[in-house]
């Protein structure tokens, strides 16, 4: 990627990854992803904020060299140690042996653990509100643990009103020419923010809220995350999306997640969708967990206020793709939802009860469950209608 400016003193030296099929080996990347890195040029010192994934170090270093022709980097600030950002540390140290690594105590332990870089003279340990002067620019540090790892922090430059937020405010999608939000169509990046947040950071909502609270009093013109566009024109919009997701304040809409072997449980999913639509629900997302990647299903389940889950009994368990989804939602401590469930069985009536019990263990508002035997009949259709009535009533009162 060609070098891009955020301001006269702050330039982008990140890279695009359009080759990896999965982020963290788990989450699909249909639009790629960017690993963002920034160079901050003070009148006396130069700092690099975060690195890139190791296989993209060559590309990043080429940008750095073209930007930084006198060949000096004084500091590498590490806001986050996940290897999609820290992987290039060994190459950067080899290129700039005088460069100091700035991080908190956990960061430094992780640099040593991941990359076997032990020399204590390389590190400058900072704490909450520590400041480093670059001459006419100052970097200060805000500890934001568990957004997304324990060492995560943010770096603020008060003179430029720019904050480097690590994974917070990040999104999937390579940068296709533009860098700052007002230079591009942002639809995909905004949409992918729901998937990115729910998949990667979803478990850590209270920590994200703490971080948002900590930075709320800062004057901010630009948010520079480690993935996706630099936010400027859409600061309020993206802050609201992240805050709502972190607080689990869902939007209007219902997600139906199901698995089906021969279509009978699928009939139940379709009937629920139809009954909800008849009752005025317009935003309904139906996901077949067998054929769809968990990533998008988690995103919708996180985003919307209603969730209905159904599966057949399989080897006296919940059908595995749906069980997998329920596990993912438990891990993310899902709350603030109206839920319902349905199950189908040939002879062992486990699924409906087990799904309902799993949802109950998450203390969600349960509108009820429908247990079907083998295939749809009039009695089952009546039960769906009763649960749909209750579900919509509970959504309306929410
Ligand atoms: Fe983009 Fe948690 O690393």
Short mmCIF file of C-alpha atoms and ligand atoms in Angstrom, two decimals:
data_model
loop_
_atom_site.label_atom_id
_atom_site.label_comp_id
_atom_site.label_asym_id
_atom_site.label_seq_id
_atom_site.Cartn_x
_atom_site.Cartn_y
_atom_site.Cartn_z
CA UNK A 1 0.00 0.00 0.00
CA UNK A 2 1.21 3.50 -0.81
CA UNK A 3 2.05 5.72 2.11
CA UNK A 4 -0.87 7.78 3.34
CA UNK A 5 -1.02 10.83 5.59
CA UNK A 6 -3.42 11.35 8.46
CA UNK A 7 -1.75 14.64 9.31
CA UNK A 8 1.57 16.26 8.40
CA UNK A 9 3.22 14.39 11.27
CA UNK A 10 1.31 11.11 11.34
CA UNK A 11 1.51 8.73 8.40
CA UNK A 12 0.18 5.26 7.68
CA UNK A 13 2.62 2.42 7.08
CA UNK A 14 0.24 -0.55 7.42
CA UNK A 15 -0.49 -3.37 4.99
CA UNK A 16 -3.37 -5.26 3.42
CA UNK A 17 -3.81 -9.00 3.78
CA UNK A 18 -5.96 -10.32 0.95
CA UNK A 19 -4.43 -13.81 1.10
CA UNK A 20 -5.43 -15.23 4.48
CA UNK A 21 -8.73 -17.06 4.34
CA UNK A 22 -9.29 -16.89 8.10
CA UNK A 23 -8.47 -14.43 10.87
CA UNK A 24 -7.10 -16.19 13.96
CA UNK A 25 -7.51 -19.41 11.95
CA UNK A 26 -11.26 -19.15 12.62
CA UNK A 27 -13.08 -16.19 11.12
CA UNK A 28 -13.52 -15.86 7.33
CA UNK A 29 -12.02 -12.85 5.55
CA UNK A 30 -14.14 -12.37 2.41
CA UNK A 31 -12.90 -8.78 2.04
CA UNK A 32 -9.43 -9.29 3.49
CA UNK A 33 -8.11 -7.39 6.47
CA UNK A 34 -5.61 -4.59 7.05
CA UNK A 35 -2.90 -4.57 9.71
CA UNK A 36 -2.51 -0.90 10.53
CA UNK A 37 0.73 0.69 11.60
CA UNK A 38 1.42 4.40 12.00
CA UNK A 39 4.52 6.54 12.13
CA UNK A 40 4.50 9.64 14.36
CA UNK A 41 7.17 12.20 13.52
CA UNK A 42 7.98 14.63 16.29
CA UNK A 43 10.51 17.44 15.99
CA UNK A 44 13.08 15.36 17.92
CA UNK A 45 11.97 11.74 17.94
CA UNK A 46 10.08 9.35 15.71
CA UNK A 47 7.74 6.65 16.96
CA UNK A 48 6.15 3.73 15.21
CA UNK A 49 2.79 2.66 16.60
CA UNK A 50 2.18 -1.09 16.29
CA UNK A 51 3.52 -3.45 13.65
CA UNK A 52 2.03 -5.99 11.28
CA UNK A 53 1.76 -9.76 10.89
CA UNK A 54 5.20 -11.31 10.31
CA UNK A 55 4.71 -12.32 6.67
CA UNK A 56 3.87 -8.69 5.81
CA UNK A 57 6.93 -7.20 7.52
CA UNK A 58 8.83 -6.81 4.23
CA UNK A 59 5.99 -4.72 2.78
CA UNK A 60 5.67 -2.59 5.89
CA UNK A 61 9.41 -2.01 6.07
CA UNK A 62 9.43 -0.88 2.43
CA UNK A 63 6.86 1.80 3.33
CA UNK A 64 8.83 2.75 6.42
CA UNK A 65 12.04 3.16 4.46
CA UNK A 66 10.41 5.32 1.83
CA UNK A 67 8.84 7.45 4.55
CA UNK A 68 11.78 7.64 6.87
CA UNK A 69 14.72 8.35 4.64
CA UNK A 70 17.19 9.19 7.42
CA UNK A 71 16.70 5.65 8.69
CA UNK A 72 15.89 6.34 12.31
CA UNK A 73 13.03 5.09 14.46
CA UNK A 74 13.38 5.93 18.15
CA UNK A 75 10.42 4.09 19.60
CA UNK A 76 8.15 1.19 18.76
CA UNK A 77 4.94 1.56 20.76
CA UNK A 78 3.15 -1.76 21.18
CA UNK A 79 -0.51 -1.23 21.93
CA UNK A 80 -1.32 -4.91 21.46
CA UNK A 81 0.77 -8.06 21.32
CA UNK A 82 -1.44 -10.40 19.28
CA UNK A 83 0.86 -11.63 16.49
CA UNK A 84 -1.21 -9.98 13.73
CA UNK A 85 0.47 -6.80 15.02
CA UNK A 86 3.54 -7.95 16.91
CA UNK A 87 4.78 -10.52 14.36
CA UNK A 88 7.07 -7.96 12.71
CA UNK A 89 8.89 -7.01 15.95
CA UNK A 90 11.97 -9.20 15.27
CA UNK A 91 12.41 -7.74 11.77
CA UNK A 92 11.93 -4.18 13.07
CA UNK A 93 14.50 -4.68 15.82
CA UNK A 94 16.95 -6.08 13.30
CA UNK A 95 16.43 -3.03 11.08
CA UNK A 96 16.49 -0.44 13.89
CA UNK A 97 18.77 -1.86 16.62
CA UNK A 98 18.75 1.44 18.56
CA UNK A 99 14.95 1.54 18.71
CA UNK A 100 13.33 1.23 22.15
CA UNK A 101 10.20 -0.84 22.64
CA UNK A 102 7.51 0.94 24.63
CA UNK A 103 4.93 -1.15 26.45
CA UNK A 104 3.53 -1.97 29.87
CA UNK A 105 4.84 -4.77 32.08
CA UNK A 106 2.58 -7.36 30.46
CA UNK A 107 3.62 -6.24 26.98
CA UNK A 108 7.28 -6.65 27.83
CA UNK A 109 6.73 -10.13 29.26
CA UNK A 110 4.89 -11.08 26.06
CA UNK A 111 7.62 -9.72 23.77
CA UNK A 112 10.08 -11.86 25.70
CA UNK A 113 7.77 -14.90 25.65
CA UNK A 114 6.69 -14.76 22.01
CA UNK A 115 9.92 -13.56 20.40
CA UNK A 116 12.68 -14.45 22.92
CA UNK A 117 13.85 -10.85 22.96
CA UNK A 118 15.40 -10.58 26.41
CA UNK A 119 17.74 -7.55 26.39
CA UNK A 120 16.28 -5.27 29.13
CA UNK A 121 17.93 -2.20 27.55
CA UNK A 122 15.54 -2.49 24.62
CA UNK A 123 12.44 -1.80 26.70
CA UNK A 124 10.83 1.29 28.19
CA UNK A 125 8.10 0.23 30.59
CA UNK A 126 5.25 2.70 30.83
CA UNK A 127 2.20 2.86 33.10
CA UNK A 128 -1.21 4.51 33.04
CA UNK A 129 -0.87 8.16 31.86
CA UNK A 130 2.89 7.91 31.30
CA UNK A 131 4.10 10.36 28.66
CA UNK A 132 6.89 10.17 26.10
CA UNK A 133 8.00 13.37 24.40
CA UNK A 134 8.83 13.35 20.71
CA UNK A 135 9.74 17.05 20.83
CA UNK A 136 6.74 19.00 19.65
CA UNK A 137 4.46 15.96 19.99
CA UNK A 138 3.64 13.93 23.09
CA UNK A 139 2.46 10.35 23.34
CA UNK A 140 0.50 9.33 26.42
CA UNK A 141 -0.70 5.86 27.30
CA UNK A 142 -4.06 4.61 28.51
CA UNK A 143 -4.26 1.08 29.89
CA UNK A 144 -7.20 -0.77 28.37
CA UNK A 145 -6.75 -4.38 29.50
CA UNK A 146 -8.79 -7.11 27.75
CA UNK A 147 -9.54 -5.01 24.70
CA UNK A 148 -8.56 -7.61 23.50
CA UNK A 149 -5.71 -9.14 25.54
CA UNK A 150 -4.50 -8.31 29.08
CA UNK A 151 -1.69 -6.03 27.86
CA UNK A 152 -3.78 -3.94 25.48
CA UNK A 153 -3.45 -0.18 25.77
CA UNK A 154 -4.15 2.93 23.70
CA UNK A 155 -1.79 5.73 22.74
CA UNK A 156 -2.94 9.35 22.53
CA UNK A 157 -1.26 12.31 20.87
CA UNK A 158 -2.84 15.41 22.42
CA UNK A 159 -1.28 17.92 20.03
CA UNK A 160 -2.83 16.13 17.04
CA UNK A 161 -6.01 14.93 18.84
CA UNK A 162 -5.36 11.47 17.46
CA UNK A 163 -5.79 8.23 19.37
CA UNK A 164 -4.36 4.85 18.42
CA UNK A 165 -6.82 2.33 19.78
CA UNK A 166 -5.47 -1.13 18.95
CA UNK A 167 -8.26 -3.59 18.15
CA UNK A 168 -10.95 -1.25 19.52
CA UNK A 169 -12.91 0.35 16.63
CA UNK A 170 -11.33 -2.21 14.28
CA UNK A 171 -13.12 -3.97 11.48
CA UNK A 172 -12.48 -6.52 8.77
CA UNK A 173 -11.84 -5.47 5.17
CA UNK A 174 -8.61 -4.55 3.40
CA UNK A 175 -8.19 -0.85 2.60
CA UNK A 176 -8.91 -0.38 -1.08
CA UNK A 177 -7.10 2.86 -1.80
CA UNK A 178 -8.58 5.11 0.86
CA UNK A 179 -7.42 5.29 4.44
CA UNK A 180 -9.69 7.77 6.25
CA UNK A 181 -13.44 7.09 6.37
CA UNK A 182 -14.40 10.17 4.36
CA UNK A 183 -12.24 8.97 1.48
CA UNK A 184 -14.29 5.80 0.88
CA UNK A 185 -17.62 4.01 0.81
CA UNK A 186 -17.81 2.67 4.36
CA UNK A 187 -20.76 0.26 4.05
CA UNK A 188 -18.72 -2.94 4.12
CA UNK A 189 -16.49 -1.73 6.94
CA UNK A 190 -19.44 -0.75 9.11
CA UNK A 191 -21.19 -4.07 8.42
CA UNK A 192 -18.02 -6.02 9.11
CA UNK A 193 -17.55 -4.15 12.39
CA UNK A 194 -20.43 -6.18 13.86
CA UNK A 195 -18.78 -9.42 12.81
CA UNK A 196 -15.33 -8.29 13.94
CA UNK A 197 -16.54 -7.10 17.34
CA UNK A 198 -18.79 -10.07 18.12
CA UNK A 199 -16.29 -12.66 16.90
CA UNK A 200 -13.09 -11.23 18.37
CA UNK A 201 -13.91 -8.95 21.30
CA UNK A 202 -17.48 -10.04 22.09
CA UNK A 203 -16.59 -11.67 25.39
CA UNK A 204 -14.97 -8.54 26.77
CA UNK A 205 -17.80 -6.01 26.72
CA UNK A 206 -17.30 -4.63 30.23
CA UNK A 207 -13.62 -3.99 29.49
CA UNK A 208 -14.52 -2.24 26.24
CA UNK A 209 -16.99 -0.03 28.15
CA UNK A 210 -14.27 0.79 30.69
CA UNK A 211 -11.96 1.78 27.84
CA UNK A 212 -14.64 3.95 26.19
CA UNK A 213 -15.23 5.64 29.52
CA UNK A 214 -11.52 6.32 29.98
CA UNK A 215 -11.15 8.02 26.61
CA UNK A 216 -14.49 9.85 26.70
CA UNK A 217 -12.97 13.08 28.05
CA UNK A 218 -10.22 13.26 25.41
CA UNK A 219 -10.44 15.58 22.44
CA UNK A 220 -10.34 13.22 19.46
CA UNK A 221 -10.35 14.11 15.77
CA UNK A 222 -9.11 10.78 14.46
CA UNK A 223 -9.36 7.23 15.77
CA UNK A 224 -6.59 5.04 14.36
CA UNK A 225 -7.36 1.37 15.00
CA UNK A 226 -5.18 -1.61 14.09
CA UNK A 227 -7.68 -2.88 11.49
CA UNK A 228 -9.79 -1.06 8.92
CA UNK A 229 -10.31 2.63 8.16
CA UNK A 230 -9.11 5.55 10.24
CA UNK A 231 -12.29 7.06 11.67
CA UNK A 232 -12.82 10.81 11.35
CA UNK A 233 -16.18 11.78 9.85
CA UNK A 234 -17.92 8.83 11.48
CA UNK A 235 -16.50 9.09 14.99
CA UNK A 236 -19.92 9.34 16.63
CA UNK A 237 -21.39 6.51 14.55
CA UNK A 238 -18.62 3.99 15.18
CA UNK A 239 -18.37 4.92 18.86
CA UNK A 240 -22.09 4.28 19.21
CA UNK A 241 -21.82 0.91 17.42
CA UNK A 242 -18.97 -0.21 19.67
CA UNK A 243 -20.67 1.08 22.81
CA UNK A 244 -23.96 -0.67 21.99
CA UNK A 245 -22.22 -3.94 21.17
CA UNK A 246 -20.14 -3.76 24.34
CA UNK A 247 -23.20 -2.99 26.47
CA UNK A 248 -25.18 -5.64 24.58
CA UNK A 249 -27.88 -3.12 23.71
CA UNK A 250 -29.34 -4.95 20.71
CA UNK A 251 -31.14 -3.55 17.67
CA UNK A 252 -34.65 -4.40 16.46
CA UNK A 253 -34.63 -7.72 14.69
CA UNK A 254 -34.74 -11.47 15.20
CA UNK A 255 -32.11 -14.09 14.42
CA UNK A 256 -33.27 -17.67 13.84
CA UNK A 257 -30.51 -20.26 14.00
CA UNK A 258 -31.22 -23.86 13.15
CA UNK A 259 -29.74 -27.12 11.97
CA UNK A 260 -31.60 -29.75 9.97
CA UNK A 261 -30.65 -33.13 8.53
CA UNK A 262 -33.60 -33.83 6.22
CA UNK A 263 -35.57 -30.60 6.27
CA UNK A 264 -38.10 -31.29 9.01
CA UNK A 265 -36.41 -29.06 11.59
CA UNK A 266 -35.91 -26.55 8.78
CA UNK A 267 -39.72 -26.51 8.36
CA UNK A 268 -39.98 -25.37 11.96
CA UNK A 269 -37.46 -22.58 11.38
CA UNK A 270 -39.40 -21.37 8.33
CA UNK A 271 -42.70 -21.53 10.18
CA UNK A 272 -41.29 -19.46 13.05
CA UNK A 273 -40.02 -16.89 10.53
CA UNK A 274 -43.42 -16.73 8.80
CA UNK A 275 -45.31 -16.43 12.08
CA UNK A 276 -43.04 -13.61 13.26
CA UNK A 277 -43.44 -11.82 9.94
CA UNK A 278 -47.24 -12.13 10.20
CA UNK A 279 -46.98 -10.44 13.57
CA UNK A 280 -45.15 -7.46 12.13
CA UNK A 281 -41.46 -8.39 12.59
CA UNK A 282 -39.66 -7.13 9.50
CA UNK A 283 -36.01 -7.74 10.22
CA UNK A 284 -35.61 -11.52 10.41
CA UNK A 285 -32.32 -13.30 9.72
CA UNK A 286 -32.54 -17.08 9.30
CA UNK A 287 -29.27 -19.01 9.48
CA UNK A 288 -28.73 -22.68 8.69
CA UNK A 289 -25.87 -23.52 11.04
CA UNK A 290 -24.86 -26.54 8.96
CA UNK A 291 -23.90 -24.59 5.87
CA UNK A 292 -23.09 -21.11 7.18
CA UNK A 293 -19.95 -20.09 8.97
CA UNK A 294 -20.40 -19.49 12.68
CA UNK A 295 -18.88 -16.04 12.29
CA UNK A 296 -21.87 -14.36 10.59
CA UNK A 297 -24.34 -16.20 12.81
CA UNK A 298 -22.64 -14.92 15.96
CA UNK A 299 -22.68 -11.39 14.51
CA UNK A 300 -26.44 -11.38 13.92
CA UNK A 301 -27.20 -13.10 17.22
CA UNK A 302 -25.15 -10.43 18.98
CA UNK A 303 -26.71 -7.59 17.04
CA UNK A 304 -30.46 -8.24 17.28
CA UNK A 305 -32.83 -8.33 20.22
CA UNK A 306 -34.59 -11.64 19.44
CA UNK A 307 -33.05 -15.08 19.07
CA UNK A 308 -34.74 -18.36 18.23
CA UNK A 309 -32.65 -21.54 18.19
CA UNK A 310 -33.65 -24.97 16.94
CA UNK A 311 -32.09 -28.33 16.16
CA UNK A 312 -32.81 -32.03 15.95
CA UNK A 313 -31.59 -34.51 18.51
CA UNK A 314 -28.39 -36.13 17.26
CA UNK A 315 -26.73 -39.04 19.15
CA UNK A 316 -28.76 -37.91 22.15
CA UNK A 317 -27.22 -34.44 21.99
CA UNK A 318 -28.11 -31.14 20.34
CA UNK A 319 -27.25 -31.37 16.61
CA UNK A 320 -23.51 -30.41 16.64
CA UNK A 321 -23.48 -27.21 14.51
CA UNK A 322 -26.21 -25.70 16.70
CA UNK A 323 -24.51 -26.87 19.90
CA UNK A 324 -21.38 -25.18 18.61
CA UNK A 325 -23.30 -21.93 18.12
CA UNK A 326 -24.79 -22.12 21.62
CA UNK A 327 -21.33 -22.69 23.08
CA UNK A 328 -20.07 -19.60 21.22
CA UNK A 329 -22.86 -17.49 22.68
CA UNK A 330 -22.26 -18.81 26.19
CA UNK A 331 -18.59 -17.94 25.91
CA UNK A 332 -19.61 -14.39 24.91
CA UNK A 333 -21.96 -14.10 27.91
CA UNK A 334 -24.92 -13.16 25.73
CA UNK A 335 -27.62 -11.16 27.50
CA UNK A 336 -30.51 -8.72 26.92
CA UNK A 337 -32.39 -10.96 24.50
CA UNK A 338 -35.82 -12.46 24.12
CA UNK A 339 -35.32 -16.09 23.14
CA UNK A 340 -37.34 -19.12 22.10
CA UNK A 341 -36.35 -22.58 20.97
CA UNK A 342 -37.52 -25.58 19.05
CA UNK A 343 -36.37 -29.13 18.60
CA UNK A 344 -37.18 -32.17 16.52
CA UNK A 345 -36.63 -35.83 17.28
CA UNK A 346 -37.23 -39.20 15.70
CA UNK A 347 -37.50 -41.04 19.01
CA UNK A 348 -35.40 -39.24 21.69
CA UNK A 349 -37.00 -35.92 22.74
CA UNK A 350 -33.82 -34.21 23.89
CA UNK A 351 -33.07 -31.26 21.59
CA UNK A 352 -35.85 -28.82 22.48
CA UNK A 353 -35.34 -29.33 26.23
CA UNK A 354 -31.55 -29.12 25.98
CA UNK A 355 -31.57 -25.93 23.87
CA UNK A 356 -34.12 -24.35 26.18
CA UNK A 357 -32.02 -25.31 29.22
CA UNK A 358 -28.88 -23.86 27.62
CA UNK A 359 -30.64 -20.56 26.91
CA UNK A 360 -32.11 -20.58 30.44
CA UNK A 361 -28.59 -20.95 31.86
CA UNK A 362 -27.76 -17.62 30.17
CA UNK A 363 -30.67 -15.97 32.02
CA UNK A 364 -32.37 -14.68 28.88
CA UNK A 365 -36.09 -13.86 28.59
CA UNK A 366 -37.55 -17.16 27.40
CA UNK A 367 -40.79 -17.18 25.38
CA UNK A 368 -40.94 -20.97 25.33
CA UNK A 369 -40.00 -24.01 23.32
CA UNK A 370 -41.64 -26.28 20.76
CA UNK A 371 -40.76 -29.98 20.64
CA UNK A 372 -41.73 -31.63 17.37
CA UNK A 373 -41.70 -35.40 16.76
CA UNK A 374 -40.49 -36.42 13.32
CA UNK A 375 -42.36 -33.94 11.11
CA UNK A 376 -44.72 -30.97 11.06
CA UNK A 377 -48.39 -31.46 11.91
CA UNK A 378 -51.27 -29.21 12.91
CA UNK A 379 -50.62 -29.55 16.65
CA UNK A 380 -46.97 -28.49 16.26
CA UNK A 381 -47.98 -25.57 14.03
CA UNK A 382 -50.38 -24.43 16.78
CA UNK A 383 -47.56 -24.61 19.35
CA UNK A 384 -45.36 -22.47 17.11
CA UNK A 385 -48.15 -19.93 16.86
CA UNK A 386 -48.51 -19.78 20.66
CA UNK A 387 -44.75 -19.33 21.22
CA UNK A 388 -44.57 -16.74 18.41
CA UNK A 389 -47.37 -14.75 20.08
CA UNK A 390 -45.53 -14.75 23.40
CA UNK A 391 -42.17 -13.99 21.74
CA UNK A 392 -43.48 -10.93 19.90
CA UNK A 393 -45.32 -9.72 22.98
CA UNK A 394 -42.11 -9.95 25.02
CA UNK A 395 -40.14 -8.15 22.28
CA UNK A 396 -42.73 -5.40 22.22
CA UNK A 397 -42.50 -4.89 25.99
CA UNK A 398 -38.70 -4.83 25.95
FE1 LIG B 1 -5.77 -7.46 15.79
FE2 LIG B 1 -6.25 -8.85 18.97
O1 LIG B 1 -5.35 -8.44 17.34
#
